[in-house]
PDB file of C-alpha atoms in Angstrom:
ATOM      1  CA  UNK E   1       0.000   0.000   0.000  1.00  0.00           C
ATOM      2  CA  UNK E   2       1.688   4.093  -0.943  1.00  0.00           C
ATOM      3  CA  UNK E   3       1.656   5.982   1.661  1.00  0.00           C
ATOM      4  CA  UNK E   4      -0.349   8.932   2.262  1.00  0.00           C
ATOM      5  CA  UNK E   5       0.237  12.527   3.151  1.00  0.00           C
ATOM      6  CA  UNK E   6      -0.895  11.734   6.541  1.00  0.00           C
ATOM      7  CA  UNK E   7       1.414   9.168   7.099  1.00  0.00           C
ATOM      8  CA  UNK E   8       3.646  10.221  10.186  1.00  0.00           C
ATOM      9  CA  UNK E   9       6.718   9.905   8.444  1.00  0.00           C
ATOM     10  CA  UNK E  10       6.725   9.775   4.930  1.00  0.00           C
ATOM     11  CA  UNK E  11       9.276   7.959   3.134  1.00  0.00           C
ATOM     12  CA  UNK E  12       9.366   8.860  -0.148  1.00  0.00           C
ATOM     13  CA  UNK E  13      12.271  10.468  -1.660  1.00  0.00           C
ATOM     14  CA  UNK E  14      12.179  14.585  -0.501  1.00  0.00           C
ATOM     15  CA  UNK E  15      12.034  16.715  -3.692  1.00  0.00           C
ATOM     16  CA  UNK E  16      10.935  20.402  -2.379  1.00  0.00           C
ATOM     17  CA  UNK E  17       9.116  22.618  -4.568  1.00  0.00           C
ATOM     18  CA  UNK E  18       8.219  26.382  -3.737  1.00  0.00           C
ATOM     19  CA  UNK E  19       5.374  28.165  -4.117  1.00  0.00           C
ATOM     20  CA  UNK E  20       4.613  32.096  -4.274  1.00  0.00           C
ATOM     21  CA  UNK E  21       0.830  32.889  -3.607  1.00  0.00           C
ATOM     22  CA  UNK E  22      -1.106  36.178  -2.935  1.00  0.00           C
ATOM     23  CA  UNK E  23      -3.432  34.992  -0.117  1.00  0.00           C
ATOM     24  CA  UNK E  24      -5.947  37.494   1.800  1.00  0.00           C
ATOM     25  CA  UNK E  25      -4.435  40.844  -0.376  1.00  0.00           C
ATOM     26  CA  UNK E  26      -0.595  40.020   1.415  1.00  0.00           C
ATOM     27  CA  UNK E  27       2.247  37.768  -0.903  1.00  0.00           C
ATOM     28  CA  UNK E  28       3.685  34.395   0.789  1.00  0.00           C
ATOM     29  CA  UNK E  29       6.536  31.931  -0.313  1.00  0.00           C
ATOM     30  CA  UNK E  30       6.411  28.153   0.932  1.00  0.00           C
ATOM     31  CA  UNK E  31       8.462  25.518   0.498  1.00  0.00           C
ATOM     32  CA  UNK E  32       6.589  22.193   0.140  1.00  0.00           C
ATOM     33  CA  UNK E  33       7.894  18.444  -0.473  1.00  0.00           C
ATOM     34  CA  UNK E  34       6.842  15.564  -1.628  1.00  0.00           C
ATOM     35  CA  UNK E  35       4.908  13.372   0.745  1.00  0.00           C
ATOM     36  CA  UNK E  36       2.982  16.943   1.899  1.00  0.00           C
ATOM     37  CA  UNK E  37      -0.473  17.638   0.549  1.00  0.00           C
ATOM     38  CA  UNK E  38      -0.776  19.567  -2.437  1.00  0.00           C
ATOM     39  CA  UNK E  39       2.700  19.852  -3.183  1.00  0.00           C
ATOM     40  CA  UNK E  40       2.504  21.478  -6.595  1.00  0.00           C
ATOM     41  CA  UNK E  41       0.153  24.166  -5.499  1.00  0.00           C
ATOM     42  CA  UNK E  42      -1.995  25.607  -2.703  1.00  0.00           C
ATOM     43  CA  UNK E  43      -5.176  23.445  -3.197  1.00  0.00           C
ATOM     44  CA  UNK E  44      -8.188  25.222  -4.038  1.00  0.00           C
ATOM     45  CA  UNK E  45     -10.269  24.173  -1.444  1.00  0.00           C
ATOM     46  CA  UNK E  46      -7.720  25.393   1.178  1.00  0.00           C
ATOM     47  CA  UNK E  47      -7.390  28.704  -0.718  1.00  0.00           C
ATOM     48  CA  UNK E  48     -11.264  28.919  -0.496  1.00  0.00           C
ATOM     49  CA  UNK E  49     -11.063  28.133   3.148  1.00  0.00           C
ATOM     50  CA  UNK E  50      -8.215  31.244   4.078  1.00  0.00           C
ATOM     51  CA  UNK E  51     -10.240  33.689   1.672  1.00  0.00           C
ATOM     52  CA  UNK E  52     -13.780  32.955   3.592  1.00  0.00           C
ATOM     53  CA  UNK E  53     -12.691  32.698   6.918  1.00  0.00           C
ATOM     54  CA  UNK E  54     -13.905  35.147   9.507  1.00  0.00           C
ATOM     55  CA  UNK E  55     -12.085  36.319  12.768  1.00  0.00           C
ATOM     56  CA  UNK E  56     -14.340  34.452  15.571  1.00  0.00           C
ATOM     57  CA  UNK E  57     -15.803  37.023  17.877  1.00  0.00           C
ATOM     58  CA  UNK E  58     -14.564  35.668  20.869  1.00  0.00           C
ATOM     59  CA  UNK E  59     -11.208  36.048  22.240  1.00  0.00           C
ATOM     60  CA  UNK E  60      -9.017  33.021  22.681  1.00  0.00           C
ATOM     61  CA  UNK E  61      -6.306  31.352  20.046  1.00  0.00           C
ATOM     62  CA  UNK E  62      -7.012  29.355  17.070  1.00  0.00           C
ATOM     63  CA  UNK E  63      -6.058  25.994  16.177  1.00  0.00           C
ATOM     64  CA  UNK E  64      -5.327  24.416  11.863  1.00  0.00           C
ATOM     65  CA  UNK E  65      -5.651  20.755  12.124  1.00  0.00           C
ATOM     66  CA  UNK E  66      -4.194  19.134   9.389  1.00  0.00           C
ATOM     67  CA  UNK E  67      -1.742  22.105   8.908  1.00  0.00           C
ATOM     68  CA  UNK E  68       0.393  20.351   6.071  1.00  0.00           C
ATOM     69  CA  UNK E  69       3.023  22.917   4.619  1.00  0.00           C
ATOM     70  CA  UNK E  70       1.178  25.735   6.595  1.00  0.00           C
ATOM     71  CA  UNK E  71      -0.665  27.997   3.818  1.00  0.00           C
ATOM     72  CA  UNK E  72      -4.016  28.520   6.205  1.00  0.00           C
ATOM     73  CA  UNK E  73      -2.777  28.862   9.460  1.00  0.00           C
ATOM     74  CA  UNK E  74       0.584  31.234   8.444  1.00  0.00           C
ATOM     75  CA  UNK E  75      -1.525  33.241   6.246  1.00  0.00           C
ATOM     76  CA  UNK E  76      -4.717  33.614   8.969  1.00  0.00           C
ATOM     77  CA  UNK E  77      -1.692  33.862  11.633  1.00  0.00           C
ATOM     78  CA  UNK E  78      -0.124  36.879   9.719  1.00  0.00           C
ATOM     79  CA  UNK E  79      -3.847  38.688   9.349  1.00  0.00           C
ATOM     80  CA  UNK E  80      -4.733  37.902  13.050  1.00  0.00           C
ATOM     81  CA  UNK E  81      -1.377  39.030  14.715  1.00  0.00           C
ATOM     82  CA  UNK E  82      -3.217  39.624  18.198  1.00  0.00           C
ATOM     83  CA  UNK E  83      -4.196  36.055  18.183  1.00  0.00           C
ATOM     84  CA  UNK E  84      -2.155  32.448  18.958  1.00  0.00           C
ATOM     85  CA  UNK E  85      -2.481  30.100  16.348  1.00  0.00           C
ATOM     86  CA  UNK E  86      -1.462  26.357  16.758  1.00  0.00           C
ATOM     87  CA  UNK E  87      -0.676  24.452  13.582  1.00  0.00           C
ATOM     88  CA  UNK E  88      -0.981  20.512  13.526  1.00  0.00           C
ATOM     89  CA  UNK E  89      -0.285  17.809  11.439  1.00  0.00           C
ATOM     90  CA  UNK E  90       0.619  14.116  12.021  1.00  0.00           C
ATOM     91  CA  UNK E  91       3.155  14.029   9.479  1.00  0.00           C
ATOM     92  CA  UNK E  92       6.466  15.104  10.966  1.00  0.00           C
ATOM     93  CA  UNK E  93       7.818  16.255   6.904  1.00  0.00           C
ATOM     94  CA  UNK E  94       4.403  18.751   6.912  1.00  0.00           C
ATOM     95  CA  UNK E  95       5.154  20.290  10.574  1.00  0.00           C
ATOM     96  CA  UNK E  96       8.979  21.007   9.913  1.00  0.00           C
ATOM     97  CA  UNK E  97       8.274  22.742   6.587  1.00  0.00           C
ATOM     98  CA  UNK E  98       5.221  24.573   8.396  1.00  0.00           C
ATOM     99  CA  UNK E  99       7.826  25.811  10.990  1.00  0.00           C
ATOM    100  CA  UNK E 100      10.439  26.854   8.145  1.00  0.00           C
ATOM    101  CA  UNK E 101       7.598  28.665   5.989  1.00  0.00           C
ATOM    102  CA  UNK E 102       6.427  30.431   9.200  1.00  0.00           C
ATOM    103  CA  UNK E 103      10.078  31.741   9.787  1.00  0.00           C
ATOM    104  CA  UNK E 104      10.509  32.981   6.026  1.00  0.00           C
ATOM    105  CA  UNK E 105       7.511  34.629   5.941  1.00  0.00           C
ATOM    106  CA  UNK E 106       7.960  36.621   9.441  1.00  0.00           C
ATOM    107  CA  UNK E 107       5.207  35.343  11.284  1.00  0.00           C
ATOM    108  CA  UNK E 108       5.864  34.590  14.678  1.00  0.00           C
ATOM    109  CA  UNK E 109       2.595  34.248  16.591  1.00  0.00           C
ATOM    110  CA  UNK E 110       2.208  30.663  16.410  1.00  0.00           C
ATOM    111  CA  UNK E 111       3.054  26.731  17.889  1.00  0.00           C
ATOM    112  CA  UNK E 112       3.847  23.893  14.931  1.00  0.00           C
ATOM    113  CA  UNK E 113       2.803  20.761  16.624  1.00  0.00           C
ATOM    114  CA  UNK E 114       3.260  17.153  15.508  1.00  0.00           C
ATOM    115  CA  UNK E 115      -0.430  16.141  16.758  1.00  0.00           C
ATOM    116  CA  UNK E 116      -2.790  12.690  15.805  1.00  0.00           C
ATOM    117  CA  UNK E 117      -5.769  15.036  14.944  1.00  0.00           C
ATOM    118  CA  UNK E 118      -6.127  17.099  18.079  1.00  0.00           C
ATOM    119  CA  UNK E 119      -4.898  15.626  20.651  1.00  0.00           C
ATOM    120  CA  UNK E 120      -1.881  17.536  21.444  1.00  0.00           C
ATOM    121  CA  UNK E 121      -3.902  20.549  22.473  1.00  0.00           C
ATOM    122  CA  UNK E 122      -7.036  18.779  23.882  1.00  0.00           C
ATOM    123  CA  UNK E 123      -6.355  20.065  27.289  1.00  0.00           C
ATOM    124  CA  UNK E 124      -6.363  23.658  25.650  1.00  0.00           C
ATOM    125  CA  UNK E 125      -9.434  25.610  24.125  1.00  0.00           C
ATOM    126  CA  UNK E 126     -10.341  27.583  21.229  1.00  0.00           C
ATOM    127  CA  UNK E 127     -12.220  30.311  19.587  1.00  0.00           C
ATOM    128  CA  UNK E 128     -12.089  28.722  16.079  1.00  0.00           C
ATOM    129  CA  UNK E 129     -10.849  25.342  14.870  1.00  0.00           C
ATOM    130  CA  UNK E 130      -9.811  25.898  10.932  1.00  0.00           C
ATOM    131  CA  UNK E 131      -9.545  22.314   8.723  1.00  0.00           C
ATOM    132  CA  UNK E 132      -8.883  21.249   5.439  1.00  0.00           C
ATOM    133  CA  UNK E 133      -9.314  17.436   6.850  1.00  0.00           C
ATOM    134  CA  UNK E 134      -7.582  14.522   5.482  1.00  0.00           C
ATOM    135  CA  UNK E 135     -10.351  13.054   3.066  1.00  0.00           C
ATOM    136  CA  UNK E 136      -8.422  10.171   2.199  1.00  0.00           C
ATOM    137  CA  UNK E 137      -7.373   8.876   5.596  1.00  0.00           C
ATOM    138  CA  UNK E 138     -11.707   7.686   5.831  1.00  0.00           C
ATOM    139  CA  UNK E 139     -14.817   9.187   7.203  1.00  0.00           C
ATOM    140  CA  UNK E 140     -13.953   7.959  10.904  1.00  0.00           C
ATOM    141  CA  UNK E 141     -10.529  10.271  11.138  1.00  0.00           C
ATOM    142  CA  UNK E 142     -12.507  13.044   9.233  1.00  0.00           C
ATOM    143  CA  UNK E 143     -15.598  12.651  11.738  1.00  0.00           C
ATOM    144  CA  UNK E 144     -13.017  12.180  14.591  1.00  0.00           C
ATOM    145  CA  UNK E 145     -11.558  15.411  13.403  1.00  0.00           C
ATOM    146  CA  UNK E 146     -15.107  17.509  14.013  1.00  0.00           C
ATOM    147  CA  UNK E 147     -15.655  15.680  17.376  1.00  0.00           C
ATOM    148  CA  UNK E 148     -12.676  16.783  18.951  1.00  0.00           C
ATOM    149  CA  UNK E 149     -12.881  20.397  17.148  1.00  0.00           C
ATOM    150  CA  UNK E 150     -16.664  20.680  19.232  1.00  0.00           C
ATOM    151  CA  UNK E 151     -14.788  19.442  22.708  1.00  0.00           C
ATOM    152  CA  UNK E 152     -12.011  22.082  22.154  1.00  0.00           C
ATOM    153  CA  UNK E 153     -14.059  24.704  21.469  1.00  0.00           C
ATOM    154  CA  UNK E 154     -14.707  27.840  24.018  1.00  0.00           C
ATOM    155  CA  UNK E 155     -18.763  28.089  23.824  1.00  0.00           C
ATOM    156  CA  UNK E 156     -19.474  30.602  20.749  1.00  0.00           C
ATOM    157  CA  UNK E 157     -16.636  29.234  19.297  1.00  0.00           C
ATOM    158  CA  UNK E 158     -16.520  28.626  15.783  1.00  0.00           C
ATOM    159  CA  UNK E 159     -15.084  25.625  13.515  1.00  0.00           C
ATOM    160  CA  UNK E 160     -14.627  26.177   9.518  1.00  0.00           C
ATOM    161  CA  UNK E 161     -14.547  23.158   7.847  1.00  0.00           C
ATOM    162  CA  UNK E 162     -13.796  23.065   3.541  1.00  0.00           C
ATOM    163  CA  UNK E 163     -14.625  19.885   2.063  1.00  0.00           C
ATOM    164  CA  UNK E 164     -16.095  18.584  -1.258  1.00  0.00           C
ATOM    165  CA  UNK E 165     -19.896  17.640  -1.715  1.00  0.00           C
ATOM    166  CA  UNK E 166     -18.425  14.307  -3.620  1.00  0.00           C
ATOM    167  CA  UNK E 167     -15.982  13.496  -1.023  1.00  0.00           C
ATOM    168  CA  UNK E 168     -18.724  13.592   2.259  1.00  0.00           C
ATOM    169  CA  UNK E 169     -20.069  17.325   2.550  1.00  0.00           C
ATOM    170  CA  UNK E 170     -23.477  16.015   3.554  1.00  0.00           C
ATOM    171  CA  UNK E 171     -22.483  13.629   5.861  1.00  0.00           C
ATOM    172  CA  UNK E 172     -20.143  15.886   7.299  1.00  0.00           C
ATOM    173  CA  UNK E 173     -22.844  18.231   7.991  1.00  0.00           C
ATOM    174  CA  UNK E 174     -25.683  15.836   9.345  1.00  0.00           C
ATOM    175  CA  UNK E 175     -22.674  15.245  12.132  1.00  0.00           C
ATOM    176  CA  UNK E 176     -22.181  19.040  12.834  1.00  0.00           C
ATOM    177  CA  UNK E 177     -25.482  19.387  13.460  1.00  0.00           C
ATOM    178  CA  UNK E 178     -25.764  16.768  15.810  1.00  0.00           C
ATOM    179  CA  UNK E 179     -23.182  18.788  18.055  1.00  0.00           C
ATOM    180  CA  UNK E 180     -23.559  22.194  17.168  1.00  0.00           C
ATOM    181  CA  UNK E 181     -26.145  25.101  17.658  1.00  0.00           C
ATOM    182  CA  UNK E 182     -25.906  26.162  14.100  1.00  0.00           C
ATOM    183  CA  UNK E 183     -24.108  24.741  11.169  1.00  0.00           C
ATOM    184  CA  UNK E 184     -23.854  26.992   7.940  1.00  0.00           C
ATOM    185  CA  UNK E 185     -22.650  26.424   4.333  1.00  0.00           C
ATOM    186  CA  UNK E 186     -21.119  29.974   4.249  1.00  0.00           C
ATOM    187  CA  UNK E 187     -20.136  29.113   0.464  1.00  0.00           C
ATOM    188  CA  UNK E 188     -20.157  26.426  -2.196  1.00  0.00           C
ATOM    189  CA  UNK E 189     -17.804  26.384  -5.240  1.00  0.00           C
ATOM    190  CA  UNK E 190     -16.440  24.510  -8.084  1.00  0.00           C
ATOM    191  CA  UNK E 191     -17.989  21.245  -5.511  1.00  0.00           C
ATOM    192  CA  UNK E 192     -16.246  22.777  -1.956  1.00  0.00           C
ATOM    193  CA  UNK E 193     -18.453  23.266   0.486  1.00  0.00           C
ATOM    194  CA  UNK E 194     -16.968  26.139   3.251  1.00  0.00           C
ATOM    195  CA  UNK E 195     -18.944  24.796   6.660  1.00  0.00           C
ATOM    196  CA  UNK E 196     -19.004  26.970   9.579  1.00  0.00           C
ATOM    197  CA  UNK E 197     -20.086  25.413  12.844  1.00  0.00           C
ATOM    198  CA  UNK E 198     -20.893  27.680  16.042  1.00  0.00           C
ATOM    199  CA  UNK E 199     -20.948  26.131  19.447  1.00  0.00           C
TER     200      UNK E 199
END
């Protein structure tokens, strides 16, 4: 069986790319690798996600699950400088580049964690939970994903969620509504859903 971008430590052969992308009206350069998500381009679905997302209106940090190279949580981080922002990813490849691109793009308010989903910050909380989640490791680790982003969350927090009608949009919202007050799709496009989830 390949391995996966969410494999913890990818094997395959490291052959870094780099990427230069306007995101929210400011210019970022990432390095990515092979054995990362999306390593030819910022996906569109995670572009979609950093252009719709809204500053919670609670205070309290923010936490990008499934961080990868770091494109949603370093540009959101660089917008939101008053706020902490904890990046996470299981593979180790995805959370040292994350570090690296924070560094060479001079934003400094943030943690890179090596995390299984959450679980390296479930003793913390949060005023909004930001994923791209990891369609192809199955429903259960995507589900998991929006479980532990509801127990994390300070109450009127808010989780944004991008993820494609074909690859479980519905389903993914028939489970956000069994935990949250409201569930919203803020915006559908080319087949992404953007879900936003208050607590």
């Amino acid at each position: 069986m390949g391995e996966h971008y969410y494999t913890k430590n990818p094997s395959v052969k490291s052959d870094r790319n780099r990427i230069a992308e306007e995101l929210r009206g400011s210019r970022f350069q990432f390095t990515t690798d092979s054995g990362v998500f999306s390593k030819k381009e910022i996906d569109f679905g995670s572009k979609l996600l950093i252009e719709t997302f809204e500053e919670p209106e609670i205070e309290g940090d923010i936490v990008d699950v499934g961080c990868g190279y770091g494109p949603i949580g370093i540009s959101l981080a660089s917008e939101f400088s008053n706020r902490r922002f904890y990046l996470l990813d299981v593979n180790e490849r995805a959370t040292e580049l994350a570090m690296n691109n924070a560094i060479k793009n001079g934003v400094n308010n943030l943690n890179v964690m090596a995390s299984d989903q959450l679980s390296a910050v479930k003793d913390k909380t949060f005023a909004s939970v930001v994923t791209n989640p990891p369609i192809r490791a199955g429903k259960q680790v995507v589900h998991g994903i929006l479980e532990e982003a509801h127990h994390v969350l300070e109450k009127g927090g808010t989780l944004w969620v991008v993820i494609q009608k074909k690859q479980g949009a519905p389903s993914a919202i028939n489970k956000l509504e069994e935990m949250f007050q409201h569930v919203e799709t803020v915006v559908k496009k080319k087949g992404y859903y953007i879900l936003k989830a208050v607590k």
